[in-house]
Amino acid sequence: MTVSGDDPREARTRATEVRGRRVWGFGGPTSGSGSHDGQSALKLHRGISVLAFLLCVLVVVVFILDGALVPAIVFAVVALGCVGIFVWTSAQLRHT
């Protein structure tokens, strides 16, 4: 029984539809970037990408000081990937 007179199946569908794009690494029926849970997940991913970037830069510096150029380049590429994830999550937060 619903107060507004809507069909209960339609109300359930509206309550569980995904708002916005799906957020990677986050499940649930309302895991879109427009939902509260999706926004929280995007903020978490953005914070993790910042920490991962800082750690990768530290490892790059250590490898350069050690004279190992190939691993330094590999970790520099991973650091660039972290920057990409940061930019993507920041853009998703602005869109909603």
Short mmCIF file of N, CA, C and O in Angstrom, two decimals:
data_model
loop_
_atom_site.label_atom_id
_atom_site.label_comp_id
_atom_site.label_asym_id
_atom_site.label_seq_id
_atom_site.Cartn_x
_atom_site.Cartn_y
_atom_site.Cartn_z
N MET A 1 0.84 -1.17 0.00
CA MET A 1 0.00 0.00 0.00
C MET A 1 0.90 1.24 0.00
O MET A 1 1.77 1.39 0.83
N THR A 2 0.65 2.12 -0.93
CA THR A 2 1.44 3.34 -1.01
C THR A 2 0.56 4.54 -0.73
O THR A 2 -0.64 4.54 -1.00
N VAL A 3 1.14 5.57 -0.19
CA VAL A 3 0.40 6.77 0.17
C VAL A 3 0.03 7.56 -1.08
O VAL A 3 -1.06 8.07 -1.20
N SER A 4 0.94 7.63 -2.03
CA SER A 4 0.70 8.46 -3.21
C SER A 4 -0.16 7.77 -4.25
O SER A 4 -0.55 8.37 -5.23
N GLY A 5 -0.43 6.49 -4.10
CA GLY A 5 -1.25 5.78 -5.06
C GLY A 5 -0.45 5.21 -6.21
O GLY A 5 -1.03 4.68 -7.15
N ASP A 6 0.87 5.32 -6.19
CA ASP A 6 1.71 4.77 -7.24
C ASP A 6 1.76 3.26 -7.15
O ASP A 6 1.49 2.67 -6.10
N ASP A 7 2.09 2.66 -8.24
CA ASP A 7 2.31 1.21 -8.26
C ASP A 7 3.57 0.92 -7.44
O ASP A 7 4.61 1.56 -7.63
N PRO A 8 3.53 -0.03 -6.50
CA PRO A 8 4.71 -0.31 -5.67
C PRO A 8 5.93 -0.74 -6.48
O PRO A 8 7.06 -0.46 -6.11
N ARG A 9 5.70 -1.41 -7.60
CA ARG A 9 6.84 -1.84 -8.43
C ARG A 9 7.55 -0.63 -9.04
O ARG A 9 8.77 -0.59 -9.13
N GLU A 10 6.79 0.38 -9.45
CA GLU A 10 7.41 1.59 -10.02
C GLU A 10 8.18 2.36 -8.95
O GLU A 10 9.26 2.87 -9.21
N ALA A 11 7.62 2.43 -7.76
CA ALA A 11 8.31 3.13 -6.66
C ALA A 11 9.60 2.42 -6.30
O ALA A 11 10.62 3.06 -6.06
N ARG A 12 9.59 1.10 -6.30
CA ARG A 12 10.80 0.33 -5.99
C ARG A 12 11.84 0.53 -7.09
O ARG A 12 13.02 0.67 -6.82
N THR A 13 11.40 0.58 -8.34
CA THR A 13 12.33 0.79 -9.45
C THR A 13 12.97 2.16 -9.37
O THR A 13 14.17 2.31 -9.56
N ARG A 14 12.17 3.19 -9.04
CA ARG A 14 12.73 4.54 -8.91
C ARG A 14 13.72 4.63 -7.76
O ARG A 14 14.73 5.32 -7.83
N ALA A 15 13.45 3.91 -6.68
CA ALA A 15 14.32 3.97 -5.50
C ALA A 15 15.65 3.28 -5.74
O ALA A 15 16.65 3.62 -5.11
N THR A 16 15.69 2.32 -6.65
CA THR A 16 16.92 1.57 -6.86
C THR A 16 17.61 1.89 -8.17
O THR A 16 18.59 1.24 -8.51
N GLU A 17 17.14 2.87 -8.92
CA GLU A 17 17.82 3.16 -10.19
C GLU A 17 19.11 3.92 -9.93
O GLU A 17 19.24 4.67 -8.97
N VAL A 18 20.07 3.69 -10.79
CA VAL A 18 21.39 4.30 -10.65
C VAL A 18 21.33 5.72 -11.17
O VAL A 18 20.87 5.98 -12.28
N ARG A 19 21.79 6.67 -10.33
CA ARG A 19 21.82 8.07 -10.73
C ARG A 19 23.25 8.42 -11.16
O ARG A 19 24.16 8.36 -10.37
N GLY A 20 23.40 8.79 -12.42
CA GLY A 20 24.73 9.12 -12.93
C GLY A 20 25.46 7.87 -13.40
O GLY A 20 24.90 6.80 -13.52
N ARG A 21 26.74 8.05 -13.69
CA ARG A 21 27.57 6.93 -14.12
C ARG A 21 27.91 6.02 -12.95
O ARG A 21 27.98 6.46 -11.81
N ARG A 22 28.14 4.75 -13.26
CA ARG A 22 28.55 3.82 -12.20
C ARG A 22 29.95 4.18 -11.72
O ARG A 22 30.78 4.65 -12.48
N VAL A 23 30.17 3.97 -10.44
CA VAL A 23 31.47 4.26 -9.83
C VAL A 23 32.25 2.96 -9.77
O VAL A 23 31.74 1.97 -9.26
N TRP A 24 33.48 2.96 -10.27
CA TRP A 24 34.31 1.76 -10.25
C TRP A 24 34.58 1.33 -8.83
O TRP A 24 34.82 2.14 -7.95
N GLY A 25 34.55 0.04 -8.61
CA GLY A 25 34.91 -0.49 -7.31
C GLY A 25 33.88 -0.25 -6.23
O GLY A 25 34.17 -0.33 -5.06
N PHE A 26 32.65 0.04 -6.62
CA PHE A 26 31.60 0.28 -5.63
C PHE A 26 30.34 -0.38 -6.12
O PHE A 26 29.93 -0.18 -7.26
N GLY A 27 29.72 -1.19 -5.31
CA GLY A 27 28.53 -1.92 -5.73
C GLY A 27 27.29 -1.39 -5.08
O GLY A 27 27.27 -0.36 -4.43
N GLY A 28 26.24 -2.13 -5.25
CA GLY A 28 24.96 -1.75 -4.66
C GLY A 28 24.00 -1.26 -5.71
O GLY A 28 24.39 -0.93 -6.84
N PRO A 29 22.73 -1.20 -5.36
CA PRO A 29 21.73 -0.83 -6.35
C PRO A 29 21.78 0.64 -6.75
O PRO A 29 21.34 1.01 -7.82
N THR A 30 22.30 1.51 -5.90
CA THR A 30 22.35 2.94 -6.23
C THR A 30 23.79 3.43 -6.24
O THR A 30 24.13 4.41 -5.60
N SER A 31 24.64 2.74 -6.97
CA SER A 31 26.06 3.06 -6.94
C SER A 31 26.48 4.05 -8.02
O SER A 31 27.63 4.08 -8.40
N GLY A 32 25.57 4.85 -8.50
CA GLY A 32 25.92 5.84 -9.50
C GLY A 32 26.62 7.04 -8.89
O GLY A 32 26.58 7.26 -7.67
N SER A 33 27.24 7.83 -9.73
CA SER A 33 27.99 8.98 -9.23
C SER A 33 27.07 10.07 -8.69
O SER A 33 27.54 10.97 -8.00
N GLY A 34 25.80 10.01 -8.98
CA GLY A 34 24.87 11.00 -8.49
C GLY A 34 24.32 10.71 -7.11
O GLY A 34 23.70 11.57 -6.49
N SER A 35 24.53 9.51 -6.61
CA SER A 35 24.00 9.16 -5.29
C SER A 35 24.98 9.55 -4.20
O SER A 35 26.14 9.83 -4.45
N HIS A 36 24.49 9.54 -2.97
CA HIS A 36 25.35 9.88 -1.83
C HIS A 36 26.49 8.86 -1.70
O HIS A 36 27.65 9.24 -1.48
N ASP A 37 26.16 7.57 -1.84
CA ASP A 37 27.20 6.54 -1.75
C ASP A 37 28.21 6.67 -2.87
O ASP A 37 29.41 6.49 -2.67
N GLY A 38 27.74 6.99 -4.06
CA GLY A 38 28.66 7.18 -5.19
C GLY A 38 29.58 8.36 -4.99
O GLY A 38 30.77 8.30 -5.30
N GLN A 39 29.05 9.46 -4.44
CA GLN A 39 29.88 10.62 -4.16
C GLN A 39 30.93 10.30 -3.11
O GLN A 39 32.08 10.70 -3.22
N SER A 40 30.54 9.55 -2.09
CA SER A 40 31.49 9.15 -1.05
C SER A 40 32.59 8.26 -1.64
O SER A 40 33.76 8.40 -1.30
N ALA A 41 32.20 7.35 -2.53
CA ALA A 41 33.19 6.47 -3.16
C ALA A 41 34.14 7.27 -4.04
O ALA A 41 35.35 7.00 -4.06
N LEU A 42 33.63 8.26 -4.77
CA LEU A 42 34.50 9.09 -5.60
C LEU A 42 35.49 9.87 -4.76
O LEU A 42 36.67 9.99 -5.11
N LYS A 43 35.03 10.40 -3.62
CA LYS A 43 35.95 11.12 -2.73
C LYS A 43 37.02 10.19 -2.17
O LYS A 43 38.18 10.56 -2.06
N LEU A 44 36.62 8.96 -1.85
CA LEU A 44 37.57 7.97 -1.36
C LEU A 44 38.59 7.63 -2.44
O LEU A 44 39.80 7.59 -2.18
N HIS A 45 38.13 7.40 -3.68
CA HIS A 45 39.05 7.09 -4.78
C HIS A 45 40.00 8.25 -5.04
O HIS A 45 41.18 8.04 -5.34
N ARG A 46 39.49 9.48 -4.92
CA ARG A 46 40.34 10.65 -5.14
C ARG A 46 41.43 10.73 -4.08
O ARG A 46 42.60 10.98 -4.39
N GLY A 47 41.08 10.47 -2.83
CA GLY A 47 42.08 10.48 -1.75
C GLY A 47 43.11 9.39 -1.90
O GLY A 47 44.31 9.59 -1.68
N ILE A 48 42.66 8.20 -2.29
CA ILE A 48 43.59 7.09 -2.50
C ILE A 48 44.55 7.40 -3.63
O ILE A 48 45.74 7.08 -3.56
N SER A 49 44.05 8.04 -4.69
CA SER A 49 44.93 8.36 -5.82
C SER A 49 45.99 9.37 -5.42
O SER A 49 47.13 9.30 -5.90
N VAL A 50 45.66 10.29 -4.53
CA VAL A 50 46.65 11.27 -4.05
C VAL A 50 47.74 10.55 -3.26
O VAL A 50 48.95 10.79 -3.47
N LEU A 51 47.33 9.67 -2.34
CA LEU A 51 48.32 8.92 -1.55
C LEU A 51 49.19 8.03 -2.45
O LEU A 51 50.41 7.95 -2.25
N ALA A 52 48.56 7.37 -3.41
CA ALA A 52 49.33 6.51 -4.32
C ALA A 52 50.31 7.33 -5.15
O ALA A 52 51.45 6.89 -5.39
N PHE A 53 49.90 8.52 -5.58
CA PHE A 53 50.81 9.39 -6.34
C PHE A 53 52.02 9.78 -5.49
O PHE A 53 53.16 9.71 -5.96
N LEU A 54 51.77 10.17 -4.26
CA LEU A 54 52.89 10.58 -3.39
C LEU A 54 53.85 9.42 -3.13
O LEU A 54 55.08 9.60 -3.15
N LEU A 55 53.30 8.23 -2.91
CA LEU A 55 54.16 7.06 -2.71
C LEU A 55 54.95 6.71 -3.96
O LEU A 55 56.13 6.35 -3.89
N CYS A 56 54.31 6.82 -5.12
CA CYS A 56 55.02 6.54 -6.37
C CYS A 56 56.15 7.54 -6.61
O CYS A 56 57.23 7.17 -7.07
N VAL A 57 55.91 8.81 -6.30
CA VAL A 57 56.95 9.82 -6.47
C VAL A 57 58.12 9.52 -5.53
O VAL A 57 59.29 9.63 -5.93
N LEU A 58 57.82 9.12 -4.30
CA LEU A 58 58.87 8.75 -3.37
C LEU A 58 59.69 7.57 -3.90
O LEU A 58 60.93 7.60 -3.85
N VAL A 59 59.03 6.57 -4.44
CA VAL A 59 59.73 5.41 -4.98
C VAL A 59 60.56 5.80 -6.20
O VAL A 59 61.68 5.31 -6.38
N VAL A 60 60.03 6.69 -7.03
CA VAL A 60 60.79 7.16 -8.21
C VAL A 60 62.07 7.85 -7.75
O VAL A 60 63.16 7.61 -8.31
N VAL A 61 61.97 8.70 -6.74
CA VAL A 61 63.16 9.40 -6.24
C VAL A 61 64.17 8.41 -5.70
O VAL A 61 65.38 8.51 -5.98
N VAL A 62 63.71 7.41 -4.96
CA VAL A 62 64.63 6.40 -4.42
C VAL A 62 65.32 5.64 -5.54
O VAL A 62 66.54 5.41 -5.50
N PHE A 63 64.55 5.25 -6.56
CA PHE A 63 65.16 4.52 -7.67
C PHE A 63 66.15 5.38 -8.46
O PHE A 63 67.18 4.90 -8.91
N ILE A 64 65.84 6.65 -8.61
CA ILE A 64 66.77 7.54 -9.33
C ILE A 64 68.06 7.71 -8.53
O ILE A 64 69.17 7.69 -9.09
N LEU A 65 67.93 7.89 -7.21
CA LEU A 65 69.12 8.01 -6.38
C LEU A 65 69.94 6.72 -6.37
O LEU A 65 71.16 6.76 -6.21
N ASP A 66 69.27 5.59 -6.54
CA ASP A 66 69.95 4.30 -6.58
C ASP A 66 70.54 4.01 -7.96
O ASP A 66 71.35 3.10 -8.11
N GLY A 67 70.15 4.77 -8.96
CA GLY A 67 70.67 4.58 -10.30
C GLY A 67 69.90 3.59 -11.15
O GLY A 67 70.34 3.21 -12.23
N ALA A 68 68.73 3.15 -10.69
CA ALA A 68 67.90 2.20 -11.45
C ALA A 68 66.87 3.00 -12.25
O ALA A 68 65.84 3.43 -11.72
N LEU A 69 67.17 3.18 -13.53
CA LEU A 69 66.33 4.04 -14.34
C LEU A 69 65.03 3.37 -14.79
O LEU A 69 63.97 4.00 -14.79
N VAL A 70 65.08 2.09 -15.15
CA VAL A 70 63.89 1.41 -15.66
C VAL A 70 62.77 1.33 -14.61
O VAL A 70 61.62 1.67 -14.90
N PRO A 71 63.06 0.88 -13.38
CA PRO A 71 61.97 0.89 -12.39
C PRO A 71 61.46 2.30 -12.07
O PRO A 71 60.28 2.48 -11.78
N ALA A 72 62.33 3.29 -12.15
CA ALA A 72 61.91 4.67 -11.92
C ALA A 72 60.90 5.10 -12.99
O ALA A 72 59.90 5.75 -12.67
N ILE A 73 61.15 4.72 -14.22
CA ILE A 73 60.22 5.05 -15.31
C ILE A 73 58.89 4.33 -15.12
O ILE A 73 57.82 4.92 -15.32
N VAL A 74 58.94 3.07 -14.71
CA VAL A 74 57.71 2.31 -14.48
C VAL A 74 56.86 2.97 -13.40
O VAL A 74 55.65 3.17 -13.56
N PHE A 75 57.47 3.34 -12.29
CA PHE A 75 56.71 3.98 -11.23
C PHE A 75 56.27 5.39 -11.61
O PHE A 75 55.24 5.87 -11.12
N ALA A 76 57.01 6.06 -12.48
CA ALA A 76 56.57 7.38 -12.96
C ALA A 76 55.31 7.24 -13.81
O ALA A 76 54.40 8.07 -13.72
N VAL A 77 55.24 6.17 -14.60
CA VAL A 77 54.03 5.92 -15.39
C VAL A 77 52.84 5.61 -14.47
O VAL A 77 51.72 6.08 -14.70
N VAL A 78 53.09 4.83 -13.42
CA VAL A 78 52.02 4.54 -12.45
C VAL A 78 51.57 5.84 -11.78
O VAL A 78 50.37 6.05 -11.55
N ALA A 79 52.50 6.72 -11.47
CA ALA A 79 52.15 8.02 -10.87
C ALA A 79 51.28 8.84 -11.82
O ALA A 79 50.34 9.51 -11.38
N LEU A 80 51.59 8.80 -13.11
CA LEU A 80 50.75 9.50 -14.09
C LEU A 80 49.34 8.90 -14.14
O LEU A 80 48.35 9.63 -14.31
N GLY A 81 49.25 7.58 -13.99
CA GLY A 81 47.94 6.94 -13.91
C GLY A 81 47.16 7.43 -12.71
O GLY A 81 45.94 7.63 -12.78
N CYS A 82 47.84 7.63 -11.60
CA CYS A 82 47.18 8.16 -10.39
C CYS A 82 46.67 9.57 -10.63
O CYS A 82 45.58 9.93 -10.16
N VAL A 83 47.42 10.37 -11.36
CA VAL A 83 46.97 11.72 -11.70
C VAL A 83 45.72 11.64 -12.57
O VAL A 83 44.76 12.40 -12.39
N GLY A 84 45.71 10.70 -13.52
CA GLY A 84 44.54 10.51 -14.37
C GLY A 84 43.30 10.13 -13.57
O GLY A 84 42.20 10.64 -13.82
N ILE A 85 43.46 9.24 -12.60
CA ILE A 85 42.33 8.85 -11.75
C ILE A 85 41.86 10.03 -10.92
O ILE A 85 40.65 10.25 -10.75
N PHE A 86 42.79 10.83 -10.42
CA PHE A 86 42.42 12.02 -9.65
C PHE A 86 41.60 12.99 -10.51
O PHE A 86 40.57 13.51 -10.07
N VAL A 87 42.04 13.22 -11.73
CA VAL A 87 41.33 14.13 -12.63
C VAL A 87 39.95 13.58 -12.95
O VAL A 87 38.95 14.32 -12.95
N TRP A 88 39.85 12.28 -13.21
CA TRP A 88 38.56 11.66 -13.55
C TRP A 88 37.58 11.77 -12.39
O TRP A 88 36.42 12.15 -12.59
N THR A 89 38.03 11.46 -11.19
CA THR A 89 37.12 11.52 -10.03
C THR A 89 36.72 12.97 -9.74
O THR A 89 35.58 13.23 -9.37
N SER A 90 37.64 13.90 -9.89
CA SER A 90 37.31 15.31 -9.67
C SER A 90 36.28 15.78 -10.67
O SER A 90 35.35 16.54 -10.34
N ALA A 91 36.41 15.35 -11.92
CA ALA A 91 35.42 15.73 -12.94
C ALA A 91 34.07 15.12 -12.65
O ALA A 91 33.03 15.77 -12.83
N GLN A 92 34.03 13.88 -12.17
CA GLN A 92 32.76 13.25 -11.82
C GLN A 92 32.11 13.93 -10.64
O GLN A 92 30.90 14.03 -10.58
N LEU A 93 32.89 14.43 -9.69
CA LEU A 93 32.32 15.14 -8.55
C LEU A 93 31.74 16.48 -8.98
O LEU A 93 30.74 16.92 -8.44
N ARG A 94 32.32 17.13 -9.95
CA ARG A 94 31.81 18.41 -10.41
C ARG A 94 30.52 18.27 -11.21
O ARG A 94 29.69 19.15 -11.20
N HIS A 95 30.37 17.15 -11.94
CA HIS A 95 29.21 16.97 -12.80
C HIS A 95 27.93 16.76 -12.03
O HIS A 95 26.86 16.93 -12.56
N THR A 96 28.03 16.33 -10.78
CA THR A 96 26.80 16.00 -10.06
C THR A 96 26.49 17.02 -9.00
O THR A 96 27.27 17.80 -8.59
#
